Short mmCIF file of C-alpha atoms in Angstrom, two decimals:
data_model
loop_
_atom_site.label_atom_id
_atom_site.label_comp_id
_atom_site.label_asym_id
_atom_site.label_seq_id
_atom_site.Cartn_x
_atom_site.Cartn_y
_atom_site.Cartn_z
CA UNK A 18 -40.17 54.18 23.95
CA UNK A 19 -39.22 50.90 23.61
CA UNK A 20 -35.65 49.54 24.67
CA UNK A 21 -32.99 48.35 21.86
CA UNK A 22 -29.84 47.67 23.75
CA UNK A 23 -27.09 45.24 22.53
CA UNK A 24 -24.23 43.94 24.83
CA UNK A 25 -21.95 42.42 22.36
CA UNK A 26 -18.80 39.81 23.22
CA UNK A 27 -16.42 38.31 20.77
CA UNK A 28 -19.49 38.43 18.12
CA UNK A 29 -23.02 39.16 17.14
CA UNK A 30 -23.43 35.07 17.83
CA UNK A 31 -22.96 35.46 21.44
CA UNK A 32 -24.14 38.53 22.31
CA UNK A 33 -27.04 39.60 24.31
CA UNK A 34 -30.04 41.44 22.77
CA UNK A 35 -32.92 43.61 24.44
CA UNK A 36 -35.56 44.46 22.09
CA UNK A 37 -38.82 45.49 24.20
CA UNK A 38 -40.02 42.49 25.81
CA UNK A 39 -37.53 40.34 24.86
CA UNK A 40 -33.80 39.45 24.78
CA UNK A 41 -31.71 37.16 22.67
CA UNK A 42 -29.14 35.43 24.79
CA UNK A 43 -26.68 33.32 22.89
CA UNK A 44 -29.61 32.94 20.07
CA UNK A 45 -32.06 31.41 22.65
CA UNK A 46 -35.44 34.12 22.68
CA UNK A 47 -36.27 34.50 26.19
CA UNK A 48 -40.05 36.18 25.76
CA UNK A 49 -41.52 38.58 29.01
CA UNK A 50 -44.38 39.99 29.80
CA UNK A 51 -43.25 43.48 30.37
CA UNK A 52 -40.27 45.56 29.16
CA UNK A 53 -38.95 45.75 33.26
CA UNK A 54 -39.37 42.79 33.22
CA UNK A 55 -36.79 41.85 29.88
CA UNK A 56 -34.29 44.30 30.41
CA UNK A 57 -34.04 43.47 34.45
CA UNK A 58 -33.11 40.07 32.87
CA UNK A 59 -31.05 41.88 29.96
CA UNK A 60 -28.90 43.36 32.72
CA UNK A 61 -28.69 40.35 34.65
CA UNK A 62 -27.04 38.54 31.77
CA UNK A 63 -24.56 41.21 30.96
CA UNK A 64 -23.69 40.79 35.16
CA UNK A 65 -23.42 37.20 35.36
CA UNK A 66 -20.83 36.95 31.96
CA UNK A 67 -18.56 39.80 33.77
CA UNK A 68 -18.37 37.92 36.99
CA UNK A 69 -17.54 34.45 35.12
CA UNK A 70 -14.26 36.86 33.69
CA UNK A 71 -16.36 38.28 30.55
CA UNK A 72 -15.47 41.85 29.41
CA UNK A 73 -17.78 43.93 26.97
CA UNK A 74 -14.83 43.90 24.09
CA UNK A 75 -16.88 46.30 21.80
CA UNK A 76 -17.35 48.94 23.67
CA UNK A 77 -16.04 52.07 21.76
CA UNK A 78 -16.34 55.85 22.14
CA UNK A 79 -18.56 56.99 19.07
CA UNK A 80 -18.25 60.39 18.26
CA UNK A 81 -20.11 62.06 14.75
CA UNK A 82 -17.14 61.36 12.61
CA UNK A 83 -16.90 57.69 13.36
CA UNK A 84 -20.69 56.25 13.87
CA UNK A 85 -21.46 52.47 13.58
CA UNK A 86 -24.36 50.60 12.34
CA UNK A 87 -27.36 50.82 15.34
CA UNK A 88 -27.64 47.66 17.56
CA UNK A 89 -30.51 46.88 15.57
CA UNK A 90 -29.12 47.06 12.31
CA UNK A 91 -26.38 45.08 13.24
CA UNK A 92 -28.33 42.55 14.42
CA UNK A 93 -30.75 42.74 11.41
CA UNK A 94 -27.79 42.19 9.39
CA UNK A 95 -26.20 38.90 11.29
CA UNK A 96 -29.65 37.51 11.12
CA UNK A 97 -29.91 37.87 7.46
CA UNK A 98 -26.85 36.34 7.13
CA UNK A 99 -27.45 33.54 8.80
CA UNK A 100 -30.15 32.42 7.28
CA UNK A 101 -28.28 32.59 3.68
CA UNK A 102 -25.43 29.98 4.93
CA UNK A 103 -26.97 27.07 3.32
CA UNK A 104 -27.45 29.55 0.16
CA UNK A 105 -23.27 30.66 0.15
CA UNK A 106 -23.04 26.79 0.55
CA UNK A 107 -24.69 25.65 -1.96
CA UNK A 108 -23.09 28.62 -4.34
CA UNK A 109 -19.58 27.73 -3.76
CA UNK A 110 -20.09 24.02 -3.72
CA UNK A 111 -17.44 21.56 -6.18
CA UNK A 112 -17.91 18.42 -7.32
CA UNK A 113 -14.41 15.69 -6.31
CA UNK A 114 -13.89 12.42 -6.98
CA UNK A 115 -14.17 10.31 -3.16
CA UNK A 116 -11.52 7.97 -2.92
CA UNK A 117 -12.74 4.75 -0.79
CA UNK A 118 -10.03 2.28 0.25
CA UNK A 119 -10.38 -1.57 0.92
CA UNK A 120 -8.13 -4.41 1.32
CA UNK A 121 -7.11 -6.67 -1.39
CA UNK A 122 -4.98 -9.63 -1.42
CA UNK A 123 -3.22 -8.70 -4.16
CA UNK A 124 -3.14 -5.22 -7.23
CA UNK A 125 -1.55 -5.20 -10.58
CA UNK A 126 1.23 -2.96 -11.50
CA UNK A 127 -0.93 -0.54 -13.12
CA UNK A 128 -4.19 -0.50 -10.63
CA UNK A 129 -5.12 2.50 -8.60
CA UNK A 130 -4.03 2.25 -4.80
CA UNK A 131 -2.85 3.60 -1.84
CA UNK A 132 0.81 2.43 -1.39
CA UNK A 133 1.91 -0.60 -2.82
CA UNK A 134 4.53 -1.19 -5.78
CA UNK A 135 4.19 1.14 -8.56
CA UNK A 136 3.82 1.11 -12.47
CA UNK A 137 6.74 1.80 -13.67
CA UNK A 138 8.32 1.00 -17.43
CA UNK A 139 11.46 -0.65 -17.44
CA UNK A 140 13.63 2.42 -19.17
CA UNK A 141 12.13 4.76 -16.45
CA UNK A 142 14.34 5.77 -13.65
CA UNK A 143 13.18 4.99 -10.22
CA UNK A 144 12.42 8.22 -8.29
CA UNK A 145 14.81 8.81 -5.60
CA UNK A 146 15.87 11.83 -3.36
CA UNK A 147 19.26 13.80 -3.48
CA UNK A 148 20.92 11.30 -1.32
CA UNK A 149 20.12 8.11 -3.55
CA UNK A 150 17.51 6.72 -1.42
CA UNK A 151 14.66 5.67 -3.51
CA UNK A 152 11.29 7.05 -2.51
CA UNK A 153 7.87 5.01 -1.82
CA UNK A 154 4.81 4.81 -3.74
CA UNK A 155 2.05 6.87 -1.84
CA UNK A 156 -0.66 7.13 -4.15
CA UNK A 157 -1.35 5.93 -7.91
CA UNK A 158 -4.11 6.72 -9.65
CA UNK A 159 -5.70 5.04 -13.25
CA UNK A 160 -7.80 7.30 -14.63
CA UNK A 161 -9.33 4.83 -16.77
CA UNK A 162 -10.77 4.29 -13.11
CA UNK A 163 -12.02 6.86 -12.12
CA UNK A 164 -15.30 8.69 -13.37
CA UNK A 165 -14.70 11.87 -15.37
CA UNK A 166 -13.66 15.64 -13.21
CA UNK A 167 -13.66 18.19 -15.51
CA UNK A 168 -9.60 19.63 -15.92
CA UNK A 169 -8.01 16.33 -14.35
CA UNK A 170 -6.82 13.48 -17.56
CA UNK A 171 -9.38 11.13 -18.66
CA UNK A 172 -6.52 8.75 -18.77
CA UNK A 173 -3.17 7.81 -18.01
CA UNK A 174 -1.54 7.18 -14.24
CA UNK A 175 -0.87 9.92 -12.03
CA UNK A 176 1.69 9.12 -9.30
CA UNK A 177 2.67 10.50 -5.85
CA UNK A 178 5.82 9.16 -4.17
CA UNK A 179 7.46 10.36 -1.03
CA UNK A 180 10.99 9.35 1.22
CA UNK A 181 9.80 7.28 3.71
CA UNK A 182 13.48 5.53 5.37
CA UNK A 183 12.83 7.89 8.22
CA UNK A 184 14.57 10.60 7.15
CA UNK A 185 12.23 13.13 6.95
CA UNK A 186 8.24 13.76 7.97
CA UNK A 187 6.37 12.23 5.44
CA UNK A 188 8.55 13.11 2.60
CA UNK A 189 8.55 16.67 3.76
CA UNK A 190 12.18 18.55 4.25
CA UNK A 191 10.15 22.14 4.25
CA UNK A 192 7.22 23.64 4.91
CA UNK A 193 5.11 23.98 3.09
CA UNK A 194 6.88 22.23 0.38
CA UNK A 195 7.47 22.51 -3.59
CA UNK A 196 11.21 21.18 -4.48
CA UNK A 197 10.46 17.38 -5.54
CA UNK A 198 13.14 16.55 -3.88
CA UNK A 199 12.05 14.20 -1.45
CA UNK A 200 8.42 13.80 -2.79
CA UNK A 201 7.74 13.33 -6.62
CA UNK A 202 4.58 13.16 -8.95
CA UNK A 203 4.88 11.54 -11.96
CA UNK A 204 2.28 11.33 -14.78
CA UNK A 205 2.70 8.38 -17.43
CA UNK A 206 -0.18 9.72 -20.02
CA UNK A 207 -0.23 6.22 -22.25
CA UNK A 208 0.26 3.76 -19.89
CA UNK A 209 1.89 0.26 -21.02
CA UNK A 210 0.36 -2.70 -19.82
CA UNK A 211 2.58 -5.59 -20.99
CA UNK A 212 3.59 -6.59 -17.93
CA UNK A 213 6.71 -7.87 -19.65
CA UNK A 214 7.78 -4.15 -20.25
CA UNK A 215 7.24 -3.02 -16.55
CA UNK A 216 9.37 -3.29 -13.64
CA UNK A 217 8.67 -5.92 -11.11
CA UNK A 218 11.77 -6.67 -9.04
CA UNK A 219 11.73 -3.81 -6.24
CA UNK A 220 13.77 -5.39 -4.25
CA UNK A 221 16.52 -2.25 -3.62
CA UNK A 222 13.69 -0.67 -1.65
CA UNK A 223 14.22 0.33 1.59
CA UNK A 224 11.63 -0.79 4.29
CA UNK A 225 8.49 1.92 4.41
CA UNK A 226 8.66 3.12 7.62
CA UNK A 227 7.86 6.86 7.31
CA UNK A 228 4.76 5.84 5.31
CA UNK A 229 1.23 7.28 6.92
CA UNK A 230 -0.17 3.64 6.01
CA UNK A 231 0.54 0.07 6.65
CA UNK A 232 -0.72 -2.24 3.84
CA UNK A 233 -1.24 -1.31 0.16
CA UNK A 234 -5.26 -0.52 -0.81
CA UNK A 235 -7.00 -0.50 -3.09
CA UNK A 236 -9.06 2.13 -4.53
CA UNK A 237 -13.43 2.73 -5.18
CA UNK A 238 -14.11 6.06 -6.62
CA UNK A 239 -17.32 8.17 -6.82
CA UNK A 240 -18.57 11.28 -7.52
CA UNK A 241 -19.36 13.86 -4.46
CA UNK A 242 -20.17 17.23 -3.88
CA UNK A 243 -17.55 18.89 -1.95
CA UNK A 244 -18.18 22.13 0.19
CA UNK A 245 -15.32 24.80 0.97
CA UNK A 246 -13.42 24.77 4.49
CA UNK A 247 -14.01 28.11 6.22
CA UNK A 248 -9.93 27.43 6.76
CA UNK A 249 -9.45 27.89 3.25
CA UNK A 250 -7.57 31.13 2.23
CA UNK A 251 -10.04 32.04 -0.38
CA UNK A 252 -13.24 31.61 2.35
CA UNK A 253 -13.31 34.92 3.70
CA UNK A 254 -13.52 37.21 0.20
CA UNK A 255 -15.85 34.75 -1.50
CA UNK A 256 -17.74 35.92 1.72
CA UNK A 257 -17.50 39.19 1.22
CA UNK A 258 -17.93 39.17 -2.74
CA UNK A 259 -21.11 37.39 -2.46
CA UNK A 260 -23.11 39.27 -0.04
CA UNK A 261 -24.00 42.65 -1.10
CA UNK A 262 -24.16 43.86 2.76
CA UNK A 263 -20.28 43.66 2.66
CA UNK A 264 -19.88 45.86 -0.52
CA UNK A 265 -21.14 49.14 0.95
CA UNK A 266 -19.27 52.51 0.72
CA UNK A 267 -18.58 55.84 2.15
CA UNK A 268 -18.19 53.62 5.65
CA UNK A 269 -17.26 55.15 8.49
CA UNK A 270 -13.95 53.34 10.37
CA UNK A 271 -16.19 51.67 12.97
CA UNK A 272 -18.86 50.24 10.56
CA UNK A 273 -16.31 48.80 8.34
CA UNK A 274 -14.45 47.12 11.63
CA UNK A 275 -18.34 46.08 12.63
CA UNK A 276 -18.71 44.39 9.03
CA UNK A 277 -15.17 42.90 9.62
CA UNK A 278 -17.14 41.39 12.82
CA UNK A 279 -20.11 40.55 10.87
CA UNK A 280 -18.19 38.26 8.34
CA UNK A 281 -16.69 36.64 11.67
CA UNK A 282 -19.79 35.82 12.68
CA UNK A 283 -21.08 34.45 9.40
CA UNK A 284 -17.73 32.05 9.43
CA UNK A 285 -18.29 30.52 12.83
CA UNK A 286 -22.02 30.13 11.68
CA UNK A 287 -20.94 28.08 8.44
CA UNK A 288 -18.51 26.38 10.43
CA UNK A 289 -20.55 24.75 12.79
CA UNK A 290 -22.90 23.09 9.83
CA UNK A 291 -20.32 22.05 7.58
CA UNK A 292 -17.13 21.80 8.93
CA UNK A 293 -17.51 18.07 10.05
CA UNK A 294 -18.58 17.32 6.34
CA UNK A 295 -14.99 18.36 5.15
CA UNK A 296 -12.15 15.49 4.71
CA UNK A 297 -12.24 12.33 3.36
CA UNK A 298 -9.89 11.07 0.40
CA UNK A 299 -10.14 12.86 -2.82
CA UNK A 300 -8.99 14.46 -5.88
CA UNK A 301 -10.18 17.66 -6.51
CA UNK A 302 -12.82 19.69 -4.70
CA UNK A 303 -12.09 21.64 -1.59
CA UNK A 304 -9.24 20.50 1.06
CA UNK A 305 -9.99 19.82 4.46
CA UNK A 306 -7.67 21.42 6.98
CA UNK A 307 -6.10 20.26 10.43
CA UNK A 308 -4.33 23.76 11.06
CA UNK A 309 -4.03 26.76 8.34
CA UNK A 310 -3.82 27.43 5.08
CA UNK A 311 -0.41 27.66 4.09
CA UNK A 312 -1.39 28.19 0.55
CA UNK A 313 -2.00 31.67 1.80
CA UNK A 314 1.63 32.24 2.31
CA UNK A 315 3.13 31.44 -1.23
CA UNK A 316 3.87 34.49 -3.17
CA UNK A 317 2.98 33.24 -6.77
CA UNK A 318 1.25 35.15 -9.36
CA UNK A 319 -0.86 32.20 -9.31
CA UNK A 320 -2.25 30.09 -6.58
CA UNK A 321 -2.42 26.40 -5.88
CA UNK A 322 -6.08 26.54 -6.32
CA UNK A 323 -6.74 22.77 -7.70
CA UNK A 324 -6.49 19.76 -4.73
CA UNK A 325 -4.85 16.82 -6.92
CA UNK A 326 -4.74 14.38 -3.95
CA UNK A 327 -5.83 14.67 -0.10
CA UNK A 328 -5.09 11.27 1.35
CA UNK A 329 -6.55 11.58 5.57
CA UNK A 330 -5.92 9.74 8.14
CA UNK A 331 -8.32 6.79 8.43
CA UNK A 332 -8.55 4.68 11.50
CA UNK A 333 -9.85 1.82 9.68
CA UNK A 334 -8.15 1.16 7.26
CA UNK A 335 -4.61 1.86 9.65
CA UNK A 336 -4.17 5.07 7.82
CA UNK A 337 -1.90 7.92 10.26
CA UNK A 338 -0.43 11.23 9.21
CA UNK A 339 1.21 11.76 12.73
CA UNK A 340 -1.55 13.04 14.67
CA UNK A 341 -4.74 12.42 12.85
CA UNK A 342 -3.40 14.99 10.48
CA UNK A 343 -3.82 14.91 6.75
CA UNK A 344 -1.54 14.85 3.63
CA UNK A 345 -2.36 17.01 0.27
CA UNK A 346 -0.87 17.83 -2.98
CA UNK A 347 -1.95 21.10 -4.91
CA UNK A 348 -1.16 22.18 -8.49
CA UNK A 349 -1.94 25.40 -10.17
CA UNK A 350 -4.96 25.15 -12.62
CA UNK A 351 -2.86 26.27 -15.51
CA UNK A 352 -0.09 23.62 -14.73
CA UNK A 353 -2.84 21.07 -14.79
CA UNK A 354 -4.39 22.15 -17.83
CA UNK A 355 -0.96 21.31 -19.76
CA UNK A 356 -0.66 18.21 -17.92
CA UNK A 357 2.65 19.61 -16.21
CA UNK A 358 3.36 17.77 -12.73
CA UNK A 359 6.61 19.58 -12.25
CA UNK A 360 5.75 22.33 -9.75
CA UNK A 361 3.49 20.54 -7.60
CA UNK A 362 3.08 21.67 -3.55
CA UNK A 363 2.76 19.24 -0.83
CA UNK A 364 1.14 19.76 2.04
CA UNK A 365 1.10 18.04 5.60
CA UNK A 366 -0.23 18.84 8.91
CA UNK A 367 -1.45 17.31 12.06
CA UNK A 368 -3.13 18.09 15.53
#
């Protein structure tokens, strides 16, 4: 009879797999010419990981009221799975806007840019935070700049300001926050470009010094496909929801904790093919992420599903959120719909 063993780690990815005259060792197929011959190597394995500190972590007592999946149908399963990640990729993808900075010598009022001096109409009040201090211009985008997203305006200047005198990280006085208290977003839907009507005398400003860039930019845009972050807090039921082998019933405890594993192993898989395609500035799409989620956190009947602005850090253009981190702002697809900037969260992290 021939031999179907499984010694299984922290997942189906790095576990070791004896099927007759072969065995799967970290996905490499080692081929033999006899079963001795493939499980003397099998067992080898299995000795060598538990003398480099390796422990068999799945080993359970199975008894007839709580039987898993066989080796080989957990095996079949992660192998079917991985070859559907470009699939669930491809499925989930969004189209964003890319944001591409360069250096100018010089941006009008109204032009799209990273920092800089704002638009701003004479009768509007200067954004400022609870003590007085007036905040900086982060971000302004002219949509009459940028090529069409479905739900975000076809016109009219969005604007992201934050405190930057020092006080605070980035504009942030909680985590993760949603008071515009020290940040604000402002959208000016019929923009006025007589420059005669706009504010150009920002003199009261305090010097930038909490601001995550140096010089003002200005701002290319393009159309991209965007795919999700496993980090994001929707990732692992989209997962689940899409492939049927995670939808089965009357499940005993240990296959549902060994499907559990399975989508664990499908993650890390995804992961290692698209995670370094994630980041970049945006608007809209799918964040990138330095840490977690905290979107996951926010008890709201709805969530902050729609990515307004990620600005990254970006060596070359002398772009920094602390620690190669990254700063985003997310609205609620509803909110955005009516054009409402007033409940807005903002978002920053580093390494």
């Amino acid at each position: 009879m021939k031999s179907n063993k499984i010694f299984r780690l922290s997942s189906l990815r790095t576990s070791i797999h004896l099927d007759g005259y072969n065995v799967t060792h970290y996905q490499e197929l080692h081929k033999f010419s006899s079963e001795a011959e493939a499980e003397a190597f099998f067992n080898e394995s299995i000795q060598e990981l538990l003398t480099h500190g390796w422990y068999d972590v799945e080993s359970v007592t199975v008894d007839e009221n709580n039987k898993d999946f066989t080796p080989d149908e957990l095996y079949g399963m992660f192998l079917e799975l991985k070859n559907q990640v470009d699939e669930f990729a491809n499925a989930i993808i969004k189209p964003s806007i890319e944001i591409t900075p360069y250096s100018t010598t010089e941006t009008t009022l109204w032009q799209s840019k990273f920092g800089g001096l704002p638009y701003l109409p004479k009768n509007t009040t200067y954004p400022e935070a609870p003590d007085g201090t007036p905040l900086h211009l982060l971000a302004q985008i002219n949509f009459s700049e940028t090529p069409n997203l479905e739900d975000l305006p076809e016109k009219g200047i969005l604007q992201f300001y934050i405190e930057a005198s020092g006080q605070t990280a980035y504009g942030i006085e909680e985590y993760p926050q949603l008071k515009q208290t020290t940040f604000r977003v402002i959208y000016f839907p019929e923009p006025d470009l007589n420059i005669d009507n706009l504010l150009n005398n920002f003199d009261f400003l305090p010097p930038g010094i909490g601001l995550p860039l140096i010089d003002c930019l200005a701002l290319n845009f393009a159309i991209k496909s965007t795919p999700m972050s496993a980090s994001d807090y929707r990732f692992r039921s989209l997962v689940k929801s899409h492939f049927p082998i995670f939808q089965q019933s009357n499940l005993t405890k240990a296959m549902a904790n060994s499907l559990e594993e399975l989508v664990d192993d499908f993650i890390n898989e995804y992961e290692e093919k698209y995670e370094e395609s994630l980041g970049g500035h945006c608007l809209g799409g799918y964040p990138a992420f330095v840490q977690n989620d905290d979107r996951a956190d926010l008890e709201e009947e709805e969530g902050y599903d729609f990515l307004l602005l990620q600005m990254n850090s970006d060596d070359e253009h002398s772009i920094m959120w602390g620690d190669e981190g990254v700063g985003n702002f997310f609205i609620q697809p509803s909110a955005l719909k009516r054009l409402d900037f007033s409940k807005i969260l903002y978002t920053y992290a580093c390494c």
